[in-house]
Tab-separated table of C-alpha atoms and ligand atoms in Angstrom:
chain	number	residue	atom	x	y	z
U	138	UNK	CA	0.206	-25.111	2.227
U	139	UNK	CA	-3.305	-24.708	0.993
U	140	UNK	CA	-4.378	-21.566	1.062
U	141	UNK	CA	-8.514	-20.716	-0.440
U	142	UNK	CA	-9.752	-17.598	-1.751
U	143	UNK	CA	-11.667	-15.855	1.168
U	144	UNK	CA	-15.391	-14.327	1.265
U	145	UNK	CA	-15.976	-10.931	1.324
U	146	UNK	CA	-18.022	-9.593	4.352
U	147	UNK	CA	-18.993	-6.144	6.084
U	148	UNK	CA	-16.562	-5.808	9.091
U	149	UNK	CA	-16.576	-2.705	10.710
U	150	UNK	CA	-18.483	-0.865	8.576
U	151	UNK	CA	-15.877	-2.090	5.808
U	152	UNK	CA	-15.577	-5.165	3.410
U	153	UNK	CA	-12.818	-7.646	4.486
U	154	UNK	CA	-11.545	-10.770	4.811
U	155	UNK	CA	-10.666	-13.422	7.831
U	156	UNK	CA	-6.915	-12.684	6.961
U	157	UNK	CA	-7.084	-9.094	8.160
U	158	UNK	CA	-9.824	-9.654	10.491
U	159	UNK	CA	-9.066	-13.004	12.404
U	160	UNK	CA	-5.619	-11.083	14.633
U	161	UNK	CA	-7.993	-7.980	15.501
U	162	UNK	CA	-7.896	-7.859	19.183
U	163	UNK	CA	-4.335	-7.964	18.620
U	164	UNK	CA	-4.718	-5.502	16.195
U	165	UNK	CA	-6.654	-2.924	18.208
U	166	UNK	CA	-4.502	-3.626	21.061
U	167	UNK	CA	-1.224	-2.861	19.320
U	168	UNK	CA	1.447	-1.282	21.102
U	169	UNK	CA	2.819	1.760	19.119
U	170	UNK	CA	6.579	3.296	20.325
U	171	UNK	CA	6.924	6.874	19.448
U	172	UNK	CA	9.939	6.029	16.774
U	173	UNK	CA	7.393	3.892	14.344
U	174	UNK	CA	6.867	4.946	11.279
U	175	UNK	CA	3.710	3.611	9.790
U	176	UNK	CA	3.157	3.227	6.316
U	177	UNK	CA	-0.395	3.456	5.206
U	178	UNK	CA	-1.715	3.306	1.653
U	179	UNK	CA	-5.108	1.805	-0.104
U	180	UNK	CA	-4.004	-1.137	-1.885
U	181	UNK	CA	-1.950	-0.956	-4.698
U	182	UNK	CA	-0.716	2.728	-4.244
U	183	UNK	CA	2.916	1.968	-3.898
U	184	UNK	CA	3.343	0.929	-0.892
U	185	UNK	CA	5.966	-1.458	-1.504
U	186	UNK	CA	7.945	0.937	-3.652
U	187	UNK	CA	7.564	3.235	-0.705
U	188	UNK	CA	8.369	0.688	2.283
U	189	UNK	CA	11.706	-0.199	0.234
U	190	UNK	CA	12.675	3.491	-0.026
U	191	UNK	CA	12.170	3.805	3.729
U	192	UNK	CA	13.591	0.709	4.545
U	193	UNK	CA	17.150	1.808	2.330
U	194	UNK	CA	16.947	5.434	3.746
U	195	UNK	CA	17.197	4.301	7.379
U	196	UNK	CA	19.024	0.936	7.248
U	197	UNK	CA	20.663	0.638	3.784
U	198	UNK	CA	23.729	1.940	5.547
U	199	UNK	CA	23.767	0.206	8.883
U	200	UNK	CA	23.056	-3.148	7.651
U	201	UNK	CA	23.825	-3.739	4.066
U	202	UNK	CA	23.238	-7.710	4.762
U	203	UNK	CA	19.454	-6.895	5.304
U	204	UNK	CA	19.001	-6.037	1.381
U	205	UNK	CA	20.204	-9.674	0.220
U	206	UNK	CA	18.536	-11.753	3.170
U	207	UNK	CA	15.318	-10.745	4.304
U	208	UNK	CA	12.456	-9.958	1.876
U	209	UNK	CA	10.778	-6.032	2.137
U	210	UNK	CA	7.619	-7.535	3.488
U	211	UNK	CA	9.247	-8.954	6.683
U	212	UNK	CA	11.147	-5.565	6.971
U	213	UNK	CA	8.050	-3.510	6.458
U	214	UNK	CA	5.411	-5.802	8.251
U	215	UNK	CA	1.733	-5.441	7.999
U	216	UNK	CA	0.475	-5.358	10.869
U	217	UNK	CA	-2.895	-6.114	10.708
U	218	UNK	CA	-2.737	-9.258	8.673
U	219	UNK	CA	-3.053	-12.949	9.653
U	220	UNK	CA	-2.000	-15.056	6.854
U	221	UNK	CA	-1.378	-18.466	9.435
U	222	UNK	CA	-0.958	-19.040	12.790
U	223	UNK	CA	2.378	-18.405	13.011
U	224	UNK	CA	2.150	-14.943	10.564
U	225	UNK	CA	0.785	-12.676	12.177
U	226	UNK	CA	1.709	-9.192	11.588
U	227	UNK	CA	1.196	-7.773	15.335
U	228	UNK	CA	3.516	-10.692	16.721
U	229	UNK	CA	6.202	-10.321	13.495
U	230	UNK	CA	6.470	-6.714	14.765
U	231	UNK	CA	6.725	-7.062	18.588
U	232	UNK	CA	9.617	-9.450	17.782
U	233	UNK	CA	11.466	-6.766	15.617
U	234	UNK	CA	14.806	-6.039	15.942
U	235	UNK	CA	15.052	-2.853	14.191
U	236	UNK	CA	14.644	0.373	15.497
U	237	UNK	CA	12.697	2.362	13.999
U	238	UNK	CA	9.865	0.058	13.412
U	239	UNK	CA	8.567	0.312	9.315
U	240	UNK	CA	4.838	-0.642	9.801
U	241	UNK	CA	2.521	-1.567	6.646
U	242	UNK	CA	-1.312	-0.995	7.379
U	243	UNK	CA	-4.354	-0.862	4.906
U	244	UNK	CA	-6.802	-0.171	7.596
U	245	UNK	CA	-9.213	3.081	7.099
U	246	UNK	CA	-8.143	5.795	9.049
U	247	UNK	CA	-11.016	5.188	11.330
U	248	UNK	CA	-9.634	1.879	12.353
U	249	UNK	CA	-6.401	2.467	13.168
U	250	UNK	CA	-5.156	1.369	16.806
U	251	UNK	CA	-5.349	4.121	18.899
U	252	UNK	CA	-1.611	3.920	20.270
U	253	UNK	CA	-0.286	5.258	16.979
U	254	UNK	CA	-1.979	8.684	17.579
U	255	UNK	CA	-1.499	8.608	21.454
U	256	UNK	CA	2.432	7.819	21.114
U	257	UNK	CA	1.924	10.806	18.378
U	258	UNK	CA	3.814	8.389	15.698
U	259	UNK	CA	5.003	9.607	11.912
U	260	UNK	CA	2.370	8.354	9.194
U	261	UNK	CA	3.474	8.297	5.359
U	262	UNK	CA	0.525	7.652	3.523
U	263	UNK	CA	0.805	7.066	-0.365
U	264	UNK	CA	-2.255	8.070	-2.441
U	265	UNK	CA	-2.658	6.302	-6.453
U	266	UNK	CA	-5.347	7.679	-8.730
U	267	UNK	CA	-8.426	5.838	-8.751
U	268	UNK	CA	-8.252	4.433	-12.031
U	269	UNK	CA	-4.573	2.628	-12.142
U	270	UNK	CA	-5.462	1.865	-8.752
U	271	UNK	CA	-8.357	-0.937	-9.381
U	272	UNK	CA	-6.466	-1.468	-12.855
U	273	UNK	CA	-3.445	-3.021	-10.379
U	274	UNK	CA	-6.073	-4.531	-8.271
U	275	UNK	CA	-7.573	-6.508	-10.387
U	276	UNK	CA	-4.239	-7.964	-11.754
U	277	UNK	CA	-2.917	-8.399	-8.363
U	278	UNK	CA	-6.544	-10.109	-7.556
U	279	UNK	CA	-5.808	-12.347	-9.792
U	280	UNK	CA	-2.764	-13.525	-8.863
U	281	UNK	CA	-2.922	-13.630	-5.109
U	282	UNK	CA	-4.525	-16.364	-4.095
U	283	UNK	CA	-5.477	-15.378	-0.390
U	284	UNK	CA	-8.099	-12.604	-1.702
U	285	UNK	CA	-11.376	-12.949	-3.659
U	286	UNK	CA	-11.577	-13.977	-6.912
U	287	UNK	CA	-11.608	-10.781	-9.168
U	288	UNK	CA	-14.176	-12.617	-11.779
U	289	UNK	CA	-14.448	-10.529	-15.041
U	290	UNK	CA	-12.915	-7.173	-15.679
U	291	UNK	CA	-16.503	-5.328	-16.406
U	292	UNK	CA	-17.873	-6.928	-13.079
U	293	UNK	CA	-14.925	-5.685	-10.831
U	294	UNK	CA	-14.489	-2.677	-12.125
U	295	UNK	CA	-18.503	-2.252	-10.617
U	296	UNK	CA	-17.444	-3.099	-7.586
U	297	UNK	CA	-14.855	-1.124	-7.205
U	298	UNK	CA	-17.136	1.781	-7.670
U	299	UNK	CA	-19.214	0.139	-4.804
U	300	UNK	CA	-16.495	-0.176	-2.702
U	301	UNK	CA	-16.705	-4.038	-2.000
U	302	UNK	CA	-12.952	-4.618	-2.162
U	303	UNK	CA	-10.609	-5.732	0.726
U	304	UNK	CA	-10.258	-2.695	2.458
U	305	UNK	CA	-13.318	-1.169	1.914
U	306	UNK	CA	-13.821	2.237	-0.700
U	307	UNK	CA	-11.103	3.511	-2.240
U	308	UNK	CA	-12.874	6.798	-2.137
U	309	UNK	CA	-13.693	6.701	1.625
U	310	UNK	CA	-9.856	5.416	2.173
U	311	UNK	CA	-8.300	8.529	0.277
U	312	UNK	CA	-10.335	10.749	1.777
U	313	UNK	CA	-10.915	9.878	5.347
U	314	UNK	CA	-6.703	9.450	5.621
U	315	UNK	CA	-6.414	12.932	3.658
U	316	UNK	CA	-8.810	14.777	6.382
U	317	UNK	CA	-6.684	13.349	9.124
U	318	UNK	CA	-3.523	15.248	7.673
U	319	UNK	CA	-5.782	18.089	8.442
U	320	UNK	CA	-5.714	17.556	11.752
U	321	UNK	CA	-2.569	15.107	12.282
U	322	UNK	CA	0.392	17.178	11.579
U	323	UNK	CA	2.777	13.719	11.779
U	324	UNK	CA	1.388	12.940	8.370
U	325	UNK	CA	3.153	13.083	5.315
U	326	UNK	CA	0.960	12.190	1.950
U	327	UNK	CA	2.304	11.306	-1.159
U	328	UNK	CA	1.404	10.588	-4.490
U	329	UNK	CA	2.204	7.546	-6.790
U	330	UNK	CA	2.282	9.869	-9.849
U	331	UNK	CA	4.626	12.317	-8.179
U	332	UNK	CA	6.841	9.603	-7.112
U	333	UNK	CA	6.860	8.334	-11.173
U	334	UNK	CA	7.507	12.282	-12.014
U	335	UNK	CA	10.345	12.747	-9.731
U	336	UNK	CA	11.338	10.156	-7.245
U	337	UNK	CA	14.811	12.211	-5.750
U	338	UNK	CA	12.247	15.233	-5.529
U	339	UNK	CA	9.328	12.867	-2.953
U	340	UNK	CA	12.545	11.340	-1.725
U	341	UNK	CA	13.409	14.841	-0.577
U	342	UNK	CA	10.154	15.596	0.935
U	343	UNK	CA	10.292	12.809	2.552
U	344	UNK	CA	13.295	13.271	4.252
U	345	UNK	CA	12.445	16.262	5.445
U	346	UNK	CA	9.645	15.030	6.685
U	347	UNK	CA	11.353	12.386	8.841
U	348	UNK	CA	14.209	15.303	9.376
U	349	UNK	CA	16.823	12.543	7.549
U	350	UNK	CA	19.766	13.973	5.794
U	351	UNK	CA	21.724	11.260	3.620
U	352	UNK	CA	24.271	12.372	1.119
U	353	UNK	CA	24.470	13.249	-1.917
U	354	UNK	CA	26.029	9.972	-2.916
U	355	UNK	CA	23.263	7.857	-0.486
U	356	UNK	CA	20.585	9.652	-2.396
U	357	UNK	CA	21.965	8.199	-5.742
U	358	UNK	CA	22.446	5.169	-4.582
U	359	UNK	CA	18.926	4.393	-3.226
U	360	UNK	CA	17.409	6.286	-6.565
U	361	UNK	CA	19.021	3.697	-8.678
U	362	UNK	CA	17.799	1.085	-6.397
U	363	UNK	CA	14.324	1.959	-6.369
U	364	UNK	CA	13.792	2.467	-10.230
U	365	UNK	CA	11.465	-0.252	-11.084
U	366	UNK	CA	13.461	-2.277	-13.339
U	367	UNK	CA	15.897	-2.663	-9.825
U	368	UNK	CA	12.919	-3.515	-8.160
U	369	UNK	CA	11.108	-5.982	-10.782
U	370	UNK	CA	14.021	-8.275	-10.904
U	371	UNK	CA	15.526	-7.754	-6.901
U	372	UNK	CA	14.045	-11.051	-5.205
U	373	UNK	CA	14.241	-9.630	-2.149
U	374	UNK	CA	11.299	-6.939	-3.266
U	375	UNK	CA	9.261	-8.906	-6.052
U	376	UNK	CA	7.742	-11.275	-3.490
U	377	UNK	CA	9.156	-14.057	-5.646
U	378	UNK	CA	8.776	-17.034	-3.988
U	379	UNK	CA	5.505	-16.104	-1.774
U	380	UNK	CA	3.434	-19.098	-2.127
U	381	UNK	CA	0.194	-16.991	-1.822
U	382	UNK	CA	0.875	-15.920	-5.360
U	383	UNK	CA	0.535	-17.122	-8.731
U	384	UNK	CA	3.372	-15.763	-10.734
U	385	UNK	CA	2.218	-17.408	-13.901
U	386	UNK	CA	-1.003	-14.912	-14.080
U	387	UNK	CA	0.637	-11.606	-13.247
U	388	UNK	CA	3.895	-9.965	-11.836
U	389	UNK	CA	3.531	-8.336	-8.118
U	390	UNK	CA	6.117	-5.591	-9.612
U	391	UNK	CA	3.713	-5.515	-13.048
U	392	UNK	CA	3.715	-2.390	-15.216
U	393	UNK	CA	4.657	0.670	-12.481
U	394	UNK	CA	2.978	3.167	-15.151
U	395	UNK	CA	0.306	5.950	-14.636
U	396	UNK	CA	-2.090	5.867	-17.201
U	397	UNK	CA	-1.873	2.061	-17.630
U	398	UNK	CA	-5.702	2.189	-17.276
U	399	UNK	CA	-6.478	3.213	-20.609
U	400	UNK	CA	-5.514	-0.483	-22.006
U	401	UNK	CA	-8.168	-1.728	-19.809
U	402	UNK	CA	-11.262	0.466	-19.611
U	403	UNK	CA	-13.379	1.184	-22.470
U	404	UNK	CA	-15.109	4.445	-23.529
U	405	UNK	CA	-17.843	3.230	-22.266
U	406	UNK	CA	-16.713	2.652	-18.839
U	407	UNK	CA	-14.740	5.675	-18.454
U	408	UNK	CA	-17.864	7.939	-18.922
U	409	UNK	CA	-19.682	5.819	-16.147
U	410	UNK	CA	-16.768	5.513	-13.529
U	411	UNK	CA	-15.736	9.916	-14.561
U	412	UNK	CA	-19.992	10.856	-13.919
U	413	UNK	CA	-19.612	8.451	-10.541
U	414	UNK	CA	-15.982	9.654	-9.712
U	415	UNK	CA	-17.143	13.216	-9.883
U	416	UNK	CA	-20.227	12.828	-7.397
U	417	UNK	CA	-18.486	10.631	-4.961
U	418	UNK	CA	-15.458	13.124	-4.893
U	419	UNK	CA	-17.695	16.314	-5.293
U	420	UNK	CA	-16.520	17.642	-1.780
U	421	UNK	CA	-13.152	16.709	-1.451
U	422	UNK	CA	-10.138	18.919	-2.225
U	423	UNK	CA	-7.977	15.721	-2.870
U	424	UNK	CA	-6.911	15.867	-6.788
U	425	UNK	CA	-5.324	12.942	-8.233
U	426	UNK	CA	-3.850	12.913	-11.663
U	427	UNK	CA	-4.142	10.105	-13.996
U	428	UNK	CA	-1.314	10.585	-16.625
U	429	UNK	CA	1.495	12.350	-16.460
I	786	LIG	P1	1.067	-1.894	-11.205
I	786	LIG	O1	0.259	-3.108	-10.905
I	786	LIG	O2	0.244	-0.813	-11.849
I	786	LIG	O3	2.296	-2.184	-11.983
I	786	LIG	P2	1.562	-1.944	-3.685
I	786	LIG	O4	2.988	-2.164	-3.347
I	786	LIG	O5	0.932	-0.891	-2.844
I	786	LIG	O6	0.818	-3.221	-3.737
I	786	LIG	O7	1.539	-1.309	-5.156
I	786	LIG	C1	1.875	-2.085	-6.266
I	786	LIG	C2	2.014	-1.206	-7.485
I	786	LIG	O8	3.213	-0.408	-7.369
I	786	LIG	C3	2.163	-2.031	-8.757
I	786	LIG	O9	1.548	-1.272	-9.799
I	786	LIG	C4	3.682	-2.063	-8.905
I	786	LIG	O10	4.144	-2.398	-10.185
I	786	LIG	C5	4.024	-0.645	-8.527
I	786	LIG	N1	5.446	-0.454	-8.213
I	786	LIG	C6	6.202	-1.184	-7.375
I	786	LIG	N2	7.475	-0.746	-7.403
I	786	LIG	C7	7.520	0.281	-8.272
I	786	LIG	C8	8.568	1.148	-8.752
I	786	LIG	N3	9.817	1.030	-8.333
I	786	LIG	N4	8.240	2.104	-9.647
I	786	LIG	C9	6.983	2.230	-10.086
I	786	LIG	N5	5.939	1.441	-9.683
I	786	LIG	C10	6.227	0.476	-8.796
């Protein structure tokens, strides 16, 4: 299958594309049950590190055949994305089997179907600093063929600071999903560069979070299983084999590093994205660290 590299265009206040626009009545209309546990992230923040770790933690046990026959994105399905007719996230998750559902979503918080807060569901939202976040944009940009095309490094890194990425602002993302905790109590946040620090620590959290207790010996198990060189080489999470991607520019598991933004911005562009960083984030008490 063909697939072309989309447009960019204002959609809700928001830039996006037809894949994550073109199912929205769907979208809007989704049916939430109280068990589902929804996923959120801006892109590139971990969420498939994070969907796998939820996905072992409830069914690693019950169904051991899942990890070696279905990949993580059909486990943990995005819900608002339309890639063809026949994959479309909102369908892919009515027809679920699994119970609780794990539901992927890069919407804002302000466009998030209304069901999820009315049936009062769990949120785990991961949060990546700002920096290694359009770093792994730009590389996953460039090897996904069903988003724009990134052009040059200087010229997306500007519009990244505009916000005119798939999803909208990164800034507006973090911070808009961070008030909600506010005033959500269902939400968990994490961070990509405490999950790199400590994963069993976050795993912990987490669990407590979702008021799961696996053993000692579970708790190993899915450690080991998450540690990125598991994960770079596990088919079943590396999205080998997706046809929307171009595995000869760039790896979907790539680096998994904080800091990996120094090799690509220069002195120059550091100063310009810290001055702009520092006014768009003037009033928010969200801190993100960007080594560790
Ligand atoms: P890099 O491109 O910086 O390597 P998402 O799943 O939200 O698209 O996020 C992708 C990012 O998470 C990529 O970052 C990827 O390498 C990283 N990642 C995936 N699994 C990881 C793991 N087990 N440990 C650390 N980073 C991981």
């Amino acid at each position: 299958m063909d697939f072309s590299r989309p447009e960019l265009f204002d959609f809700q206040g928001i830039s996006m594309t037809n894949y994550f626009s073109d199912n929205w009545e769907n979208t809007q209309n989704f049916q939430a049950r109280p068990n589902d546990i929804i996923i959120a992230s801006y892109p590139k923040a971990g969420g498939t590190w994070l969907s796998y770790l939820l996905d072992l933690l409830y069914f690693g046990q019950s169904s051991p055949e899942r990890q070696t026959s279905i990949p993580i994105f059909r486990r943990a399905i995005n819900l608002e994305s339309k890639i063809t007719h026949i994959c479309r996230g909102t369908e892919m998750l009515d027809k679920l089997p699994t119970s609780p559902r794990l539901i992927r979503t890069h919407l804002p918080v302000q466009l998030m179907p209304n069901s999820f807060w009315e049936q009062n569901c769990k949120v785990v939202y991961v949060a990546r600093n700002a920096k290694d976040s359009v770093v792994s944009y730009f590389h996953f940009d460039r090897m996904t063929l069903i988003f724009p095309e990134p052009g040059e490094w200087s010229s997306y890194l500007q519009r990244f600071m505009k916000g005119k990425m798939v999803f909208g602002s990164w800034y507006d993302h973090v911070n808009g999903w961070w008030k909600k905790k506010q005033s959500y109590s269902k939400l968990h946040f994490m961070f990509y560069e405490e999950m790199i620090e400590d994963i069993g620590r976050e795993m912990d959290k987490l669990c407590s979070f979702l008021g799961l207790s696996p053993s000692a010996e579970e708790k190993e198990r899915i450690i080991d299983r998450v540690q990125f060189d598991q994960m770079k080489t596990n088919n079943m999470v590396n999205h080998s084999g997706l046809k929307i991607m171009n595995f000869n520019v760039s790896s979907f598991i790539r680096k998994g590093k904080v800091g990996d933004w120094k090799n690509h911005f220069t002195v120059a562009q550091n100063e310009e994205f810290d001055e702009d960083y520092g006014e768009k984030m003037k009033d928010s008490t969200l801190q993100f660290r960007t080594e560790v």
